[in-house]
Amino acid sequence: MNEVYQPRRYQKPIPVFWWLRRRSYFVFALRELSCLFVAWFIVFLLLLVAAIGAGPERYRQFLMWSATPWVLLLNFIALLFVTLHAVTWFNQIPQAIVLRLRGWRVPPIWIVAPMYLLWVVISTVAAWVVIGG
Amino acid sequence: MAKRSPEPFMWLLFSAGGMVTVLHIPVLLLLFGLGFPLGWVAAPDHAHLLVVLHNPLTRAGLLGLCVLALFHWAYRFHYIVRDALRLKYPSRIIATTTYTSAVIGSVASGYIVLSI
Amino acid sequence: MMVNGEPKLGCATFLAEYAPGPVQIEPLSNFPIIRDLVVDIDDVMRKLVEVTPWIVREDDQPLKAGEYLQTPTELDEYQRYSMCINCMLCYSACPSYALDPAFIGPAAIAIAQRYNLDSRDQGSRERMDVLSAPAGVWACTSVGACTSVCPKGVDPAGAIQQYKLTSATEALKTLLWSRGTR
């Protein structure tokens, strides 16, 4: 017998909505989709900056536009997605960064907690700067 | 030695973008997207924001945020198109298109932020 | 095999957990099925070998020098990744492997890291080509399903994230250094 019998293989096709099959895949898909809302925010930010640069009237018009229902809804959804992005990002940081101090493994919480703290600090400073001190 | 592929650098840009967006976008979106339009907080007056924008630190920060956020978007979006839409074969076209968009967006950001 | 759609070790999964049932069992997903519950795992077997999963030395110590010594701390660096039993539940759970069978996959990267992080090993450079290729760590999109299904707590997702960082900093250093020496 020189030949080895190779039975036919069956490769199960991957369903189109494979990412709906399991909760972890779904959360992953949402996390990835958050990048679209990050891009939306950059567009929104650039519109804001351009409006400010064009004078008080344009800025006022921008504020009124941002108060229209569709824009409010979009920004609300964007905020939810960006928050998801933030939480999943912070959770992944200790996976990538393993710190050792003289052989002692720093517990993941000690890496995550300062990140959350940094988030709060930066947010507070940004809000303070924007609102006007 | 391995062929120099751009993947590691794209990932570094993606990671930097991820970090920067996570720290800055939520508060800005909360304020400008919901807080000011809904009147939870009084919107800052134009003169004050113009002063803030003219500050070189703000300009540098905004430009950095826009560029990194766009490259973060490009990296993730190109994977979404590849995995969810399963368009693997034209993957070079998709990668080129998304990164080119990111570059165009960055240039536009630079123009807008620096010309105020 | 898959038990109610989840990759599980058949030997460690008890019917009592699923009472009153029914229980659906299927062959391990993402692998070509030969027949019934038997799948073809040649692809993964090949990939496990591709990453040079053994201690590589540039200079072998002579026998007279005795064993290579390792402190408990040094062991701790890689011990987690040595727990892999090659059950391939991670490949079954990984959507990136499902969508792109060229991806070397979680177990291969974890075992490569097991050796990269071993203080006795000097073979990181050798493994870099395979790991840093587009079908290596860069094909991973950090879904994390591999770590959640692993019955031995290997955390391949962590290994992959760490390697991405290592590979990226190496690439950066190579770029900057080569610019500098010109």
Coordinates of C-alpha atoms in Angstrom, one line a residue:
Chain A
M1 CA 0.0 0.0 0.0
N2 CA 1.8 3.1 -1.2
E3 CA -1.0 5.6 -1.0
V4 CA -2.7 6.7 2.2
Y5 CA -6.4 7.1 1.8
Q6 CA -7.4 10.7 2.3
P7 CA -11.1 11.0 3.0
R8 CA -12.8 14.2 1.8
R9 CA -12.8 17.0 4.3
Y10 CA -15.9 19.0 5.1
Q11 CA -15.3 22.6 6.0
K12 CA -18.3 24.1 7.7
P13 CA -19.0 27.5 6.2
I14 CA -18.8 30.5 8.6
P15 CA -22.1 32.2 9.0
V16 CA -22.3 35.8 7.7
F17 CA -23.4 37.0 11.1
W18 CA -20.9 35.0 13.0
W19 CA -20.4 37.9 15.4
L20 CA -24.0 37.5 16.6
R21 CA -23.5 33.9 17.7
R22 CA -21.9 34.5 21.0
R23 CA -22.1 37.3 23.5
S24 CA -18.3 37.8 23.6
Y25 CA -18.2 38.1 19.8
F26 CA -21.1 40.6 19.9
V27 CA -19.3 42.8 22.5
F28 CA -16.2 42.5 20.3
A29 CA -18.1 43.7 17.3
L30 CA -19.5 46.6 19.2
R31 CA -16.1 47.5 20.4
E32 CA -14.8 47.5 16.9
L33 CA -17.7 49.6 15.6
S34 CA -16.9 52.2 18.2
C35 CA -14.1 53.3 15.9
L36 CA -16.7 54.7 13.5
F37 CA -18.0 56.9 16.3
V38 CA -14.5 58.0 17.1
A39 CA -14.2 59.1 13.5
W40 CA -17.6 60.9 13.7
F41 CA -16.4 62.8 16.8
I42 CA -13.3 64.0 14.9
V43 CA -15.6 65.3 12.1
F44 CA -17.8 66.9 14.7
L45 CA -14.8 68.5 16.4
L46 CA -13.4 69.8 13.2
L47 CA -16.8 71.3 12.4
L48 CA -16.8 73.0 15.8
V49 CA -13.3 74.3 15.4
A50 CA -14.1 75.6 11.9
A51 CA -17.3 77.3 13.2
I52 CA -15.4 79.0 16.1
G53 CA -12.8 80.2 13.6
A54 CA -15.5 81.6 11.4
G55 CA -16.8 84.0 14.0
P56 CA -19.5 84.2 16.8
E57 CA -22.5 83.9 14.5
R58 CA -21.2 80.7 12.9
Y59 CA -20.4 79.3 16.4
R60 CA -24.0 80.1 17.6
Q61 CA -25.3 78.4 14.5
F62 CA -23.2 75.3 15.2
L63 CA -24.5 75.2 18.8
M64 CA -28.1 75.3 17.5
W65 CA -27.3 72.6 14.9
S66 CA -25.8 70.4 17.6
A67 CA -29.1 70.8 19.5
T68 CA -31.2 69.3 16.7
P69 CA -32.7 65.9 17.6
W70 CA -30.8 63.8 15.1
V71 CA -27.4 65.3 16.1
L72 CA -28.2 64.9 19.7
L73 CA -29.2 61.3 19.2
L74 CA -26.1 60.6 17.2
N75 CA -23.9 62.1 19.8
F76 CA -25.6 60.2 22.6
I77 CA -25.1 56.9 20.8
A78 CA -21.5 58.0 20.0
L79 CA -20.9 58.7 23.7
L80 CA -22.1 55.2 24.6
F81 CA -19.8 53.6 22.0
V82 CA -16.9 55.7 23.0
T83 CA -17.4 54.7 26.7
L84 CA -17.4 51.1 25.6
H85 CA -14.2 51.7 23.8
A86 CA -12.7 53.3 26.9
V87 CA -13.7 50.5 29.3
T88 CA -12.6 47.7 27.0
W89 CA -9.3 49.6 26.3
F90 CA -8.5 50.0 29.9
N91 CA -9.2 46.3 30.5
Q92 CA -6.8 45.3 27.8
I93 CA -3.9 47.4 29.0
P94 CA -2.7 45.0 31.8
Q95 CA -2.8 42.2 29.2
A96 CA -0.2 43.9 27.1
I97 CA 1.9 45.5 29.8
V98 CA 3.4 43.1 32.4
L99 CA 5.3 45.0 35.0
R100 CA 7.8 43.5 37.4
L101 CA 9.5 45.3 40.3
R102 CA 12.5 43.3 41.4
G103 CA 10.8 40.1 40.5
W104 CA 7.4 40.9 42.1
R105 CA 4.6 40.9 39.5
V106 CA 2.6 44.1 39.8
P107 CA -1.1 43.2 40.1
P108 CA -3.2 44.3 37.0
I109 CA -5.4 46.5 39.1
W110 CA -2.4 48.7 39.9
I111 CA -1.9 49.3 36.2
V112 CA -5.6 49.9 35.4
A113 CA -6.5 52.1 38.4
P114 CA -3.9 54.8 37.5
M115 CA -5.3 54.9 34.0
Y116 CA -8.8 55.5 35.2
L117 CA -7.4 58.2 37.5
L118 CA -5.6 59.8 34.5
W119 CA -8.9 59.7 32.6
V120 CA -10.7 61.6 35.4
V121 CA -7.9 64.1 35.8
I122 CA -7.7 64.8 32.0
S123 CA -11.4 65.0 31.7
T124 CA -11.6 67.5 34.6
V125 CA -8.9 69.7 33.2
A126 CA -10.4 69.6 29.7
A127 CA -13.9 70.5 31.1
W128 CA -12.4 73.3 33.2
V129 CA -10.5 74.8 30.2
V130 CA -13.5 74.6 27.9
I131 CA -16.1 75.9 30.3
G132 CA -14.0 78.8 31.2
G133 CA -12.3 78.2 34.6
Chain B
M1 CA 15.8 39.5 9.7
A2 CA 12.1 39.9 9.0
K3 CA 10.9 41.9 6.0
R4 CA 10.0 45.4 7.1
S5 CA 6.3 45.3 7.1
P6 CA 4.3 48.4 8.1
E7 CA 2.0 46.4 10.5
P8 CA 3.9 47.1 13.7
F9 CA 4.0 50.8 13.1
M10 CA 0.3 50.8 12.2
W11 CA -0.4 49.0 15.4
L12 CA 1.7 51.6 17.4
L13 CA -0.3 54.4 15.8
F14 CA -3.5 52.5 16.5
S15 CA -2.5 52.0 20.1
A16 CA -1.5 55.6 20.6
G17 CA -4.8 56.7 19.0
G18 CA -6.7 54.4 21.2
M19 CA -5.1 55.8 24.3
V20 CA -5.5 59.4 23.3
T21 CA -9.1 59.0 22.2
V22 CA -10.1 57.1 25.4
L23 CA -8.7 59.9 27.6
H24 CA -10.0 62.9 25.7
I25 CA -13.1 62.1 23.7
P26 CA -15.6 61.1 26.4
V27 CA -15.5 64.5 28.2
L28 CA -15.5 66.6 25.0
L29 CA -18.4 64.6 23.5
L30 CA -20.3 64.9 26.8
L31 CA -19.9 68.6 26.8
F32 CA -20.2 69.6 23.2
G33 CA -22.5 66.7 22.1
L34 CA -24.9 66.8 25.0
G35 CA -24.1 69.2 27.8
F36 CA -24.1 72.5 25.9
P37 CA -26.8 71.8 23.4
L38 CA -29.1 70.5 26.1
G39 CA -28.3 73.4 28.4
W40 CA -27.0 71.3 31.3
V41 CA -24.1 73.7 31.4
A42 CA -24.0 77.1 29.9
A43 CA -22.1 77.0 26.6
P44 CA -18.8 78.9 26.7
D45 CA -18.8 82.2 24.8
H46 CA -17.1 82.5 21.5
A47 CA -14.4 84.8 22.6
H48 CA -13.2 82.4 25.3
L49 CA -13.1 79.5 23.0
L50 CA -11.2 81.5 20.4
V51 CA -8.6 82.3 23.1
V52 CA -8.3 78.6 24.0
L53 CA -7.9 77.6 20.4
H54 CA -5.2 80.2 19.7
N55 CA -3.1 78.7 22.4
P56 CA -0.3 76.7 20.7
L57 CA -0.7 73.8 23.2
T58 CA -4.3 73.5 22.4
R59 CA -3.5 73.5 18.7
A60 CA -0.8 70.9 19.1
G61 CA -3.1 68.8 21.3
L62 CA -6.1 69.0 18.9
L63 CA -4.0 68.2 15.9
G64 CA -2.4 65.2 17.7
L65 CA -5.8 64.0 18.8
C66 CA -7.3 64.2 15.3
V67 CA -4.4 62.5 13.5
L68 CA -4.0 59.7 16.0
A69 CA -7.8 59.2 16.2
L70 CA -8.0 59.0 12.5
F71 CA -5.3 56.4 12.3
H72 CA -6.9 54.5 15.1
W73 CA -10.1 54.5 13.1
A74 CA -8.3 53.4 9.9
Y75 CA -6.7 50.4 11.6
R76 CA -9.9 49.1 13.2
F77 CA -12.1 49.9 10.3
H78 CA -9.9 48.0 7.8
Y79 CA -10.2 45.0 10.1
I80 CA -14.0 45.4 10.3
V81 CA -14.3 45.5 6.6
R82 CA -12.0 42.4 6.3
D83 CA -13.7 40.4 9.1
A84 CA -17.4 41.4 9.0
L85 CA -17.8 42.0 5.4
R86 CA -15.3 39.3 4.6
L87 CA -13.7 41.2 1.7
K88 CA -10.4 39.7 2.1
Y89 CA -9.1 39.5 -1.4
P90 CA -9.2 43.2 -2.2
S91 CA -7.7 43.7 1.3
R92 CA -4.8 45.8 -0.1
I93 CA -7.3 48.1 -1.7
I94 CA -9.3 48.4 1.5
A95 CA -6.1 49.0 3.5
T96 CA -4.9 51.7 1.1
T97 CA -8.3 53.4 1.0
T98 CA -8.7 53.6 4.7
Y99 CA -5.2 54.8 5.4
T100 CA -5.4 57.3 2.5
S101 CA -8.7 58.6 4.1
A102 CA -6.9 58.9 7.4
V103 CA -4.1 60.9 5.7
I104 CA -6.6 63.2 3.9
G105 CA -8.5 63.7 7.2
S106 CA -5.2 64.5 9.0
V107 CA -4.3 67.1 6.4
A108 CA -7.8 68.6 6.7
S109 CA -7.5 68.7 10.5
G110 CA -4.1 70.4 10.2
Y111 CA -5.6 73.0 7.9
I112 CA -8.6 73.7 10.0
V113 CA -6.8 73.7 13.4
L114 CA -3.8 75.7 12.3
S115 CA -5.7 78.3 10.2
I116 CA -7.9 79.6 13.0
Chain C
M1 CA -15.6 19.1 20.8
M2 CA -18.4 21.7 20.8
V3 CA -21.0 21.2 23.6
N4 CA -24.1 23.4 23.0
G5 CA -22.0 25.6 20.7
E6 CA -19.1 26.1 23.1
P7 CA -15.7 24.6 22.6
K8 CA -15.2 22.3 25.6
L9 CA -13.0 19.4 26.6
G10 CA -15.2 16.3 26.3
C11 CA -13.4 14.6 29.1
A12 CA -13.9 17.5 31.5
T13 CA -17.5 18.3 30.8
F14 CA -20.1 16.5 32.8
L15 CA -23.6 15.7 31.6
A16 CA -24.8 16.7 35.1
E17 CA -24.0 20.3 34.3
Y18 CA -26.4 20.2 31.4
A19 CA -29.3 18.3 33.0
P20 CA -32.1 18.0 32.0
G21 CA -30.7 18.7 28.5
P22 CA -30.8 18.2 25.6
V23 CA -27.1 18.5 24.9
Q24 CA -25.9 19.2 21.4
I25 CA -22.4 17.9 20.5
E26 CA -20.5 18.8 17.3
P27 CA -17.0 18.5 16.0
L28 CA -14.6 21.2 17.0
S29 CA -15.4 24.3 14.9
N30 CA -13.0 26.0 12.5
F31 CA -11.4 22.6 11.5
P32 CA -12.1 20.5 8.4
I33 CA -14.3 17.6 9.5
I34 CA -13.2 14.2 8.5
R35 CA -16.2 12.3 9.8
D36 CA -18.6 12.4 12.8
L37 CA -16.7 14.2 15.6
V38 CA -13.2 13.7 14.0
V39 CA -11.5 16.8 12.7
D40 CA -8.3 17.4 10.8
I41 CA -5.8 19.1 13.0
D42 CA -2.7 18.9 10.7
D43 CA -2.8 22.7 10.1
V44 CA -2.4 23.5 13.8
M45 CA 0.2 20.7 14.3
R46 CA 2.3 22.2 11.6
K47 CA 2.0 25.7 13.0
L48 CA 3.0 24.6 16.5
V49 CA 6.3 23.4 15.0
E50 CA 6.8 26.5 12.8
V51 CA 7.4 28.7 15.9
T52 CA 10.5 26.7 17.0
P53 CA 9.0 25.5 20.2
W54 CA 12.2 24.3 22.0
I55 CA 15.1 25.9 23.8
V56 CA 17.4 27.5 21.3
R57 CA 21.0 28.3 22.4
E58 CA 23.6 30.2 20.5
D59 CA 26.2 28.8 22.8
D60 CA 25.7 25.4 24.4
Q61 CA 27.0 25.1 27.9
P62 CA 29.3 22.0 28.2
L63 CA 27.9 19.1 30.2
K64 CA 30.5 19.6 32.9
A65 CA 28.9 23.0 33.7
G66 CA 25.8 21.3 34.9
E67 CA 22.2 22.3 34.4
Y68 CA 21.0 25.8 33.3
L69 CA 19.9 27.3 36.5
Q70 CA 16.6 29.3 36.8
T71 CA 15.2 31.2 39.7
P72 CA 11.5 30.9 40.6
T73 CA 11.0 34.4 39.4
E74 CA 12.4 33.5 36.0
L75 CA 10.1 30.5 35.9
D76 CA 7.2 32.6 36.8
E77 CA 7.7 34.7 33.6
Y78 CA 6.7 31.9 31.3
Q79 CA 5.2 29.2 33.4
R80 CA 1.6 30.1 32.5
Y81 CA 2.3 29.7 28.8
S82 CA 3.8 26.2 29.4
M83 CA 0.5 24.9 30.6
C84 CA -0.9 24.4 27.1
I85 CA -2.2 20.9 26.4
N86 CA -2.7 21.5 22.7
C87 CA -6.4 20.9 23.0
M88 CA -7.1 23.5 20.4
L89 CA -10.2 24.9 22.0
C90 CA -8.6 28.3 21.4
Y91 CA -8.5 27.8 17.6
S92 CA -12.1 26.7 17.8
A93 CA -13.1 29.9 19.5
C94 CA -10.9 32.3 17.5
P95 CA -12.9 34.2 14.8
S96 CA -9.7 35.4 13.2
Y97 CA -8.6 31.8 12.7
A98 CA -12.1 30.9 11.3
L99 CA -11.9 33.8 8.9
D100 CA -8.2 33.4 7.9
P101 CA -6.9 29.9 8.3
A102 CA -3.4 31.2 7.5
F103 CA -3.3 32.8 11.0
I104 CA -0.8 30.9 13.1
G105 CA -3.2 31.1 16.0
P106 CA -3.3 31.5 19.8
A107 CA -1.6 28.3 21.0
A108 CA 1.3 28.7 18.6
I109 CA 1.9 32.2 19.8
A110 CA 1.5 31.2 23.4
I111 CA 4.0 28.4 23.1
A112 CA 6.4 30.7 21.2
Q113 CA 6.2 33.2 24.1
R114 CA 6.8 30.4 26.5
Y115 CA 10.2 30.0 25.0
N116 CA 10.8 33.6 24.3
L117 CA 10.3 34.4 27.9
D118 CA 12.4 31.5 29.2
S119 CA 15.6 32.7 30.6
R120 CA 17.5 29.7 29.2
D121 CA 16.4 30.4 25.6
Q122 CA 18.3 32.6 23.1
G123 CA 16.0 32.0 20.1
S124 CA 13.8 35.1 20.1
R125 CA 15.3 36.4 16.9
E126 CA 14.6 33.1 15.2
R127 CA 10.9 33.1 16.2
M128 CA 10.5 36.8 15.2
D129 CA 10.1 36.1 11.5
V130 CA 7.2 33.8 11.9
L131 CA 5.5 35.7 14.7
S132 CA 5.9 39.1 13.1
A133 CA 4.6 38.0 9.7
P134 CA 1.2 39.3 8.7
A135 CA -0.2 35.8 9.4
G136 CA 1.5 35.9 12.8
V137 CA 0.4 38.1 15.7
W138 CA -0.8 40.9 13.4
A139 CA -3.7 38.8 12.2
C140 CA -5.1 38.9 15.8
T141 CA -7.8 41.4 16.5
S142 CA -7.8 40.9 20.3
V143 CA -11.2 39.3 20.5
G144 CA -10.1 37.4 23.6
A145 CA -12.2 34.3 23.0
C146 CA -9.1 32.1 23.2
T147 CA -8.4 33.1 26.8
S148 CA -12.0 32.5 27.9
V149 CA -12.2 29.0 26.6
C150 CA -8.8 27.8 27.6
P151 CA -9.2 25.0 30.2
K152 CA -5.6 25.5 31.5
G153 CA -5.6 29.3 32.1
V154 CA -2.9 29.9 29.5
D155 CA -4.1 33.3 28.5
P156 CA -3.0 33.3 24.9
A157 CA -4.6 36.7 24.3
G158 CA -2.2 38.1 26.9
A159 CA 0.7 36.5 25.2
I160 CA -0.3 37.9 21.8
Q161 CA -0.8 41.4 23.2
Q162 CA 2.6 41.3 24.9
Y163 CA 4.2 40.1 21.7
K164 CA 2.6 42.8 19.6
L165 CA 4.2 45.3 22.0
T166 CA 7.6 43.5 21.8
S167 CA 7.5 43.2 18.1
A168 CA 6.4 46.8 17.6
T169 CA 9.2 48.2 19.9
E170 CA 11.7 46.0 18.1
A171 CA 10.5 47.3 14.7
L172 CA 10.8 50.9 16.0
K173 CA 14.3 50.3 17.4
T174 CA 15.4 48.7 14.1
L175 CA 14.0 51.6 12.2
L176 CA 15.6 54.3 14.4
W177 CA 19.0 52.4 14.8
S178 CA 19.4 51.8 11.2
R179 CA 18.7 55.4 10.5
G180 CA 21.3 56.3 13.1
T181 CA 24.1 54.2 11.8
R182 CA 23.8 55.4 8.2

